[in-house]
Coordinates of C-alpha atoms and ligand atoms in Angstrom, one line a residue:
X11 CA 21.8 -63.7 -6.0
X12 CA 18.7 -66.1 -6.7
X13 CA 18.7 -68.5 -9.5
X14 CA 15.6 -66.9 -10.8
X15 CA 17.1 -63.6 -11.6
X16 CA 17.5 -62.2 -15.1
X17 CA 21.0 -61.2 -16.3
X18 CA 19.5 -57.5 -16.0
X19 CA 18.9 -58.0 -12.4
X20 CA 22.2 -59.7 -11.8
X21 CA 24.3 -56.7 -13.4
X22 CA 22.3 -53.9 -11.9
X23 CA 23.8 -51.8 -8.9
X24 CA 20.6 -49.9 -7.7
X25 CA 20.8 -46.3 -6.9
X26 CA 20.6 -45.5 -3.1
X27 CA 18.6 -42.4 -2.4
X28 CA 19.4 -40.0 0.3
X29 CA 17.7 -41.3 3.7
X30 CA 14.2 -40.1 4.2
X31 CA 13.7 -40.1 7.8
X32 CA 10.2 -40.1 9.6
X33 CA 11.3 -38.2 12.6
X34 CA 10.1 -34.7 12.1
X35 CA 12.5 -33.1 14.6
X36 CA 15.4 -33.8 12.0
X37 CA 16.1 -31.0 9.5
X38 CA 16.5 -32.7 6.3
X39 CA 19.3 -31.0 4.2
X40 CA 20.2 -34.2 2.4
X41 CA 18.0 -34.7 -0.9
X42 CA 17.8 -31.1 -2.3
X43 CA 13.9 -30.8 -1.5
X44 CA 12.6 -27.3 -1.3
X45 CA 11.6 -26.1 2.2
X46 CA 8.7 -23.5 1.0
X47 CA 6.3 -26.2 -0.4
X48 CA 4.4 -25.9 -3.7
X49 CA 2.2 -23.4 -4.9
X50 CA -1.1 -23.3 -2.9
X51 CA -2.9 -23.8 -6.4
X52 CA -1.5 -27.2 -6.6
X53 CA -3.7 -28.7 -3.8
X54 CA -6.7 -27.0 -5.2
X55 CA -6.3 -28.6 -8.5
X56 CA -5.5 -32.0 -6.9
X57 CA -8.5 -31.4 -4.7
X58 CA -10.8 -31.0 -7.7
X59 CA -9.6 -33.9 -9.7
X60 CA -9.6 -36.2 -6.6
X61 CA -13.5 -35.7 -5.9
X62 CA -14.5 -35.8 -9.5
X63 CA -12.1 -37.9 -11.8
X64 CA -10.5 -40.7 -10.1
X65 CA -12.6 -43.5 -11.7
X66 CA -11.3 -42.3 -15.1
X67 CA -7.7 -43.2 -16.5
X68 CA -5.5 -40.1 -17.0
X69 CA -4.6 -38.8 -20.3
X70 CA -1.8 -41.0 -21.5
X71 CA 0.3 -38.1 -23.1
X72 CA -0.5 -35.9 -20.1
X73 CA -1.7 -33.1 -22.5
X74 CA -3.0 -30.7 -19.9
X75 CA 0.5 -30.6 -18.5
X76 CA 2.4 -30.5 -21.9
X77 CA -0.1 -27.5 -23.2
X78 CA 1.0 -25.7 -19.9
X79 CA 4.6 -26.4 -20.3
X80 CA 4.5 -25.4 -24.0
X81 CA 3.1 -22.1 -23.1
X82 CA 5.7 -21.6 -20.3
X83 CA 8.4 -22.4 -22.8
X84 CA 6.9 -20.8 -25.9
X85 CA 7.1 -24.3 -27.7
X86 CA 4.6 -26.5 -29.3
X87 CA 3.6 -29.5 -27.2
X88 CA 5.3 -31.8 -29.5
X89 CA 8.6 -30.4 -28.1
X90 CA 7.6 -31.8 -24.6
X91 CA 7.4 -35.3 -23.0
X92 CA 6.4 -35.7 -19.4
X93 CA 7.1 -38.4 -17.2
X94 CA 6.9 -39.9 -13.6
X95 CA 9.6 -37.9 -12.1
X96 CA 12.9 -36.9 -14.2
X97 CA 14.5 -40.2 -13.1
X98 CA 12.0 -41.9 -15.2
X99 CA 12.3 -39.5 -18.2
X100 CA 16.3 -40.3 -17.8
X101 CA 15.6 -44.2 -17.8
X102 CA 13.3 -43.8 -21.2
X103 CA 16.0 -41.6 -22.6
X104 CA 18.8 -44.0 -22.1
X105 CA 16.6 -46.7 -23.7
X106 CA 15.8 -44.4 -26.6
X107 CA 19.1 -42.8 -27.6
X108 CA 22.0 -44.9 -26.4
X109 CA 23.2 -48.1 -27.6
X110 CA 24.5 -51.2 -26.3
X111 CA 27.6 -51.1 -28.4
X112 CA 28.5 -47.5 -28.3
X113 CA 30.3 -45.7 -25.2
X114 CA 28.6 -42.9 -23.7
X115 CA 30.4 -40.1 -21.7
X116 CA 29.6 -38.3 -18.4
X117 CA 31.7 -36.6 -15.7
X118 CA 33.4 -38.8 -13.2
X119 CA 31.6 -36.7 -10.5
X120 CA 27.9 -36.4 -11.1
X121 CA 24.4 -37.7 -10.4
X122 CA 25.0 -41.4 -9.5
X123 CA 22.0 -42.7 -11.2
X124 CA 23.7 -42.3 -14.6
X125 CA 26.0 -45.5 -14.3
X126 CA 23.0 -47.3 -12.6
X127 CA 20.9 -46.8 -15.9
X128 CA 23.9 -47.7 -18.1
X129 CA 24.2 -50.9 -16.3
X130 CA 20.7 -51.6 -16.4
X131 CA 20.5 -51.0 -19.9
X132 CA 23.8 -52.7 -20.8
X133 CA 25.0 -49.2 -22.4
X134 CA 29.0 -48.9 -22.0
X135 CA 30.3 -45.7 -20.5
X136 CA 33.2 -43.6 -19.9
X137 CA 33.5 -41.5 -16.9
X138 CA 35.4 -38.1 -17.9
X139 CA 38.0 -37.0 -15.1
X140 CA 37.0 -33.5 -14.1
X141 CA 39.6 -30.8 -13.3
X142 CA 40.9 -30.5 -9.6
X143 CA 38.4 -27.7 -9.0
X144 CA 35.7 -29.9 -10.3
X145 CA 35.2 -27.9 -13.6
X146 CA 34.9 -29.8 -16.8
X147 CA 36.8 -29.3 -20.0
X148 CA 33.9 -29.2 -22.8
X149 CA 36.7 -30.6 -25.5
X150 CA 36.6 -33.9 -23.4
X151 CA 32.8 -34.3 -24.5
X152 CA 33.6 -33.7 -28.3
X153 CA 33.0 -36.5 -30.6
X154 CA 31.5 -39.3 -28.3
X155 CA 31.0 -42.5 -29.6
X156 CA 27.4 -43.2 -28.1
X157 CA 26.2 -40.0 -26.7
X158 CA 26.6 -37.5 -23.8
X159 CA 24.7 -36.8 -20.3
X160 CA 25.7 -34.0 -18.2
X161 CA 23.9 -32.4 -15.1
X162 CA 23.7 -28.8 -15.5
X163 CA 24.2 -27.6 -12.8
X164 CA 26.1 -30.5 -11.8
X165 CA 25.2 -32.5 -8.7
X166 CA 26.9 -32.8 -6.0
X167 CA 29.1 -30.2 -7.0
X168 CA 26.6 -27.4 -7.9
X169 CA 28.9 -26.1 -10.6
X170 CA 27.2 -24.6 -13.6
X171 CA 28.2 -24.4 -17.6
X172 CA 26.9 -21.6 -19.5
X173 CA 24.8 -22.0 -22.6
X174 CA 27.7 -21.3 -25.0
X175 CA 29.7 -24.3 -23.6
X176 CA 26.6 -26.5 -23.8
X177 CA 26.1 -25.5 -27.4
X178 CA 29.8 -26.3 -28.3
X179 CA 29.3 -29.6 -26.9
X180 CA 25.8 -30.1 -28.5
X181 CA 27.7 -28.9 -32.2
X182 CA 30.5 -31.3 -31.5
X183 CA 28.3 -34.4 -31.3
X184 CA 26.2 -34.0 -34.3
X185 CA 25.5 -37.7 -34.9
X186 CA 24.6 -38.4 -31.1
X187 CA 22.2 -37.3 -28.7
X188 CA 23.2 -34.7 -25.8
X189 CA 21.3 -35.1 -22.7
X190 CA 21.4 -32.2 -20.2
X191 CA 19.8 -33.0 -16.9
X192 CA 18.6 -29.4 -15.7
X193 CA 17.1 -30.7 -12.3
X194 CA 18.5 -27.5 -10.8
X195 CA 18.6 -24.9 -13.5
X196 CA 16.1 -22.7 -11.9
X197 CA 18.8 -21.6 -9.5
X198 CA 21.2 -20.8 -12.1
X199 CA 21.5 -18.1 -14.8
X200 CA 20.1 -19.7 -18.0
X201 CA 18.8 -22.9 -19.5
X202 CA 19.7 -24.7 -22.6
X203 CA 16.0 -25.1 -23.7
X204 CA 16.7 -21.8 -25.7
X205 CA 18.7 -24.4 -28.0
X206 CA 16.3 -27.2 -28.7
X207 CA 14.9 -25.7 -31.9
X208 CA 18.4 -25.4 -33.3
X209 CA 19.8 -28.7 -32.4
X210 CA 17.7 -31.9 -33.2
X211 CA 20.3 -33.8 -31.1
X212 CA 19.9 -32.0 -27.9
X213 CA 17.4 -33.3 -25.3
X214 CA 17.0 -31.2 -22.0
X215 CA 15.5 -32.9 -18.9
X216 CA 13.8 -31.0 -16.2
X217 CA 12.0 -31.9 -12.9
X218 CA 9.2 -30.3 -10.7
X219 CA 11.0 -31.6 -7.5
X220 CA 13.3 -29.0 -6.7
X221 CA 12.5 -25.6 -7.7
X222 CA 8.8 -26.3 -7.9
X223 CA 9.0 -28.0 -4.4
X224 CA 6.9 -31.2 -5.6
X225 CA 9.2 -34.0 -5.0
X226 CA 6.3 -36.0 -3.5
X227 CA 4.3 -35.9 -6.6
X228 CA 6.9 -37.2 -9.1
X229 CA 6.6 -35.2 -12.3
X230 CA 9.6 -34.6 -14.6
X231 CA 9.8 -33.7 -18.1
X232 CA 12.0 -33.7 -21.5
X233 CA 12.2 -30.7 -24.0
X234 CA 13.8 -31.5 -27.3
X235 CA 13.1 -31.8 -31.2
X236 CA 9.8 -33.7 -31.9
X237 CA 11.9 -36.4 -33.4
X238 CA 13.3 -37.2 -30.0
X239 CA 10.0 -36.7 -28.1
X240 CA 8.5 -39.2 -30.5
X241 CA 11.1 -41.8 -29.5
X242 CA 10.4 -41.2 -25.8
X243 CA 6.6 -41.8 -26.4
X244 CA 7.5 -45.0 -28.2
X245 CA 9.4 -46.3 -25.2
X246 CA 6.7 -45.1 -22.7
X247 CA 3.8 -46.8 -24.7
X248 CA 5.7 -50.0 -24.8
X249 CA 5.9 -49.9 -21.1
X250 CA 3.1 -48.1 -19.4
X251 CA 0.7 -45.8 -21.0
X252 CA -0.1 -44.0 -17.8
X253 CA 3.1 -43.2 -16.1
X254 CA 1.6 -40.0 -14.7
X255 CA -1.7 -40.3 -12.7
X256 CA -4.4 -37.6 -12.9
X257 CA -3.4 -35.8 -9.5
X258 CA 0.0 -35.6 -10.6
X259 CA -1.0 -34.0 -14.0
X260 CA -3.4 -31.7 -12.6
X261 CA -1.2 -30.6 -9.7
X262 CA 1.9 -30.1 -12.0
X263 CA 0.1 -28.1 -14.3
X264 CA -1.1 -25.8 -11.6
X265 CA 2.3 -25.4 -10.4
X266 CA 3.6 -24.2 -13.9
X267 CA 0.8 -21.8 -14.0
X268 CA 1.9 -20.2 -10.7
X269 CA 5.0 -18.5 -11.9
X270 CA 4.9 -15.8 -9.1
X271 CA 5.3 -18.5 -6.6
X272 CA 8.3 -20.1 -8.4
X273 CA 10.1 -16.6 -8.6
X274 CA 9.3 -15.8 -5.0
X275 CA 10.8 -19.1 -3.5
X276 CA 13.7 -19.5 -5.9
X277 CA 14.9 -15.8 -4.9
X278 CA 14.6 -16.8 -1.1
X279 CA 16.7 -20.0 -1.7
X280 CA 19.3 -18.0 -3.9
X281 CA 19.5 -15.2 -1.2
X282 CA 20.0 -17.8 1.6
X283 CA 22.5 -19.8 -0.3
X284 CA 24.7 -16.6 -0.8
X285 CA 24.4 -15.7 2.9
X286 CA 25.2 -19.3 3.8
X287 CA 28.2 -19.6 1.8
X288 CA 29.8 -16.4 3.1
X289 CA 29.1 -17.7 6.7
X290 CA 30.6 -20.9 6.1
X291 CA 33.6 -19.3 4.6
X292 CA 34.3 -17.5 7.9
X293 CA 34.0 -20.8 9.6
X294 CA 37.0 -22.4 7.5
X295 CA 35.1 -24.2 4.9
X296 CA 36.0 -24.3 1.1
X297 CA 32.7 -23.9 -0.6
X298 CA 32.4 -24.6 -4.5
X299 CA 30.6 -21.8 -6.4
X300 CA 27.1 -23.3 -6.6
X301 CA 24.4 -22.3 -8.9
X302 CA 21.9 -25.0 -7.5
X303 CA 19.9 -25.3 -4.3
X304 CA 22.7 -26.9 -2.3
X305 CA 26.3 -26.4 -1.6
X306 CA 29.3 -28.8 -1.7
X307 CA 31.8 -28.0 0.9
X308 CA 34.8 -29.1 2.7
X309 CA 36.6 -28.1 5.8
X310 CA 40.0 -27.2 6.2
X311 CA 40.3 -29.3 9.4
X312 CA 37.2 -31.2 10.3
X313 CA 36.6 -34.4 8.3
X314 CA 33.3 -34.7 6.4
X315 CA 32.5 -38.0 7.8
X316 CA 32.9 -36.8 11.5
X317 CA 30.9 -33.5 10.5
X318 CA 28.2 -35.7 9.0
X319 CA 27.8 -37.8 12.1
X320 CA 28.1 -34.8 14.5
X321 CA 25.5 -32.8 12.5
X322 CA 23.1 -35.8 12.4
X323 CA 23.4 -36.0 16.2
X324 CA 22.6 -32.5 16.2
X325 CA 19.4 -32.9 14.1
X326 CA 20.7 -32.0 10.8
X327 CA 20.8 -34.5 8.0
X328 CA 23.4 -33.4 5.1
X329 CA 24.5 -35.7 2.3
X330 CA 28.0 -37.5 2.5
X331 CA 29.3 -39.5 -0.3
X332 CA 31.7 -42.3 0.4
X333 CA 33.4 -42.0 -3.1
X334 CA 37.1 -41.6 -3.8
X335 CA 37.5 -38.0 -5.0
X336 CA 34.7 -36.3 -2.7
X337 CA 34.7 -38.4 0.4
X338 CA 35.9 -35.4 2.4
X339 CA 32.9 -33.2 1.1
X340 CA 29.4 -32.6 2.3
X341 CA 26.7 -31.7 0.2
X342 CA 24.2 -29.4 2.2
X343 CA 20.6 -28.4 0.9
X344 CA 19.6 -24.9 1.2
X345 CA 16.6 -24.9 3.6
X346 CA 14.9 -21.9 5.0
X347 CA 16.7 -18.9 6.4
X348 CA 15.6 -20.0 9.8
X349 CA 16.9 -23.6 9.3
X350 CA 20.2 -22.5 8.1
X351 CA 20.7 -20.2 11.1
X352 CA 20.0 -23.1 13.5
X353 CA 22.4 -25.1 11.3
X354 CA 25.0 -22.7 11.8
X355 CA 24.5 -22.7 15.3
X356 CA 24.8 -26.4 15.4
X357 CA 27.9 -26.0 13.5
X358 CA 29.6 -23.5 15.7
X359 CA 29.0 -25.9 18.7
X360 CA 30.5 -28.8 16.7
X361 CA 33.6 -26.8 15.6
X362 CA 34.5 -25.0 19.1
X363 CA 37.9 -25.8 20.1
X364 CA 36.9 -28.0 22.9
X365 CA 34.9 -30.2 20.6
X366 CA 38.0 -30.3 18.2
X367 CA 39.2 -33.7 19.1
X368 CA 36.3 -35.4 17.9
X369 CA 36.5 -33.8 14.5
X370 CA 40.0 -33.9 13.3
X371 CA 40.8 -35.2 10.0
Ligands
PLP11 C1 16.8 -34.8 -8.2 C2 17.4 -35.1 -9.5 C3 16.8 -35.7 -10.3 C4 15.6 -36.6 -10.2 O1 14.6 -36.0 -10.2 P1 13.1 -36.5 -9.8 O2 12.3 -35.6 -10.8 O3 12.6 -36.2 -8.5 O4 13.1 -37.9 -10.1 C5 17.5 -35.9 -11.6 N1 18.6 -35.4 -11.8 C6 19.4 -34.9 -10.7 C7 20.7 -34.4 -11.0 C8 18.8 -34.7 -9.7 O5 19.6 -34.1 -8.6

């Protein structure tokens, strides 16, 4: 504490991102990055912007990108807001749609940035307990006082809600905004974007970081009724007119244009995921049914904490959350097939009976 701090600074509990290690020999399976890299057209688009236009401010409304996204989703660009990573879009959404005197709801196990924003913006919240198998009951999200935010697929569990269930939640909160954070939706069956023209209280938030393999570029976007998009623009323009730089706008637009690259890499990741799940089950893991580019697992015998440590010593960084309901789980990002084959080799060494004493619960 410092006596010059504002109340907002004093009440924050900042988000702690997964470790970013500089050591290239470590295989990072801890922040759900995509091992295949972005479309090659991204670098070309950035290069051309870099050599010609860096002396000019970017378009404040990122129109090139919004038009491209509009074409992709078959929506007018008035339905689209773009921001500096979906984390920024989420922060603006908390400011634009949630109040300081009405409780919002989100699942008790979910993306840990939601309580961080709630504290920063002084938004009261209820964390809705999940069922024992980490599924959620849609009715628990009906009739909220202040609004809803749900990650779908959820993180860190990977569990997916079908579009009918999302629609029920939206219908049953007619006076409040329902935010669906679809960071991982390209690895799942269907997006709630199909509902935005029908429901003026639904905002879908997406990112270029995971399926498009552009975590380093920082681009996210929101899709919703133009009334909601206008609110986000009002917040942005009261804060920083140019949240996305020229290189990011050009690179992200090029990534959206390359649908073939997205399809190819997402299919690879999905097939590696299914293969890895079956391999881990053979090795005594309980694996939640994931529709994301990560899996959430617990071992019948070895503790998550010790597995996390031993894997790290073997050169594989996974995510372990020191939180009550999930402390015996690990979240493992789906890397390339080769990375996951090596991961299994390391795991087999760690789990062999002679090494057992080190990993008992
Ligand atoms: C990774 C992630 C984000 C953040 O994505 P950025 O666009 O990189 O800021 C948002 N929500 C969830 C659930 C995520 O896992």
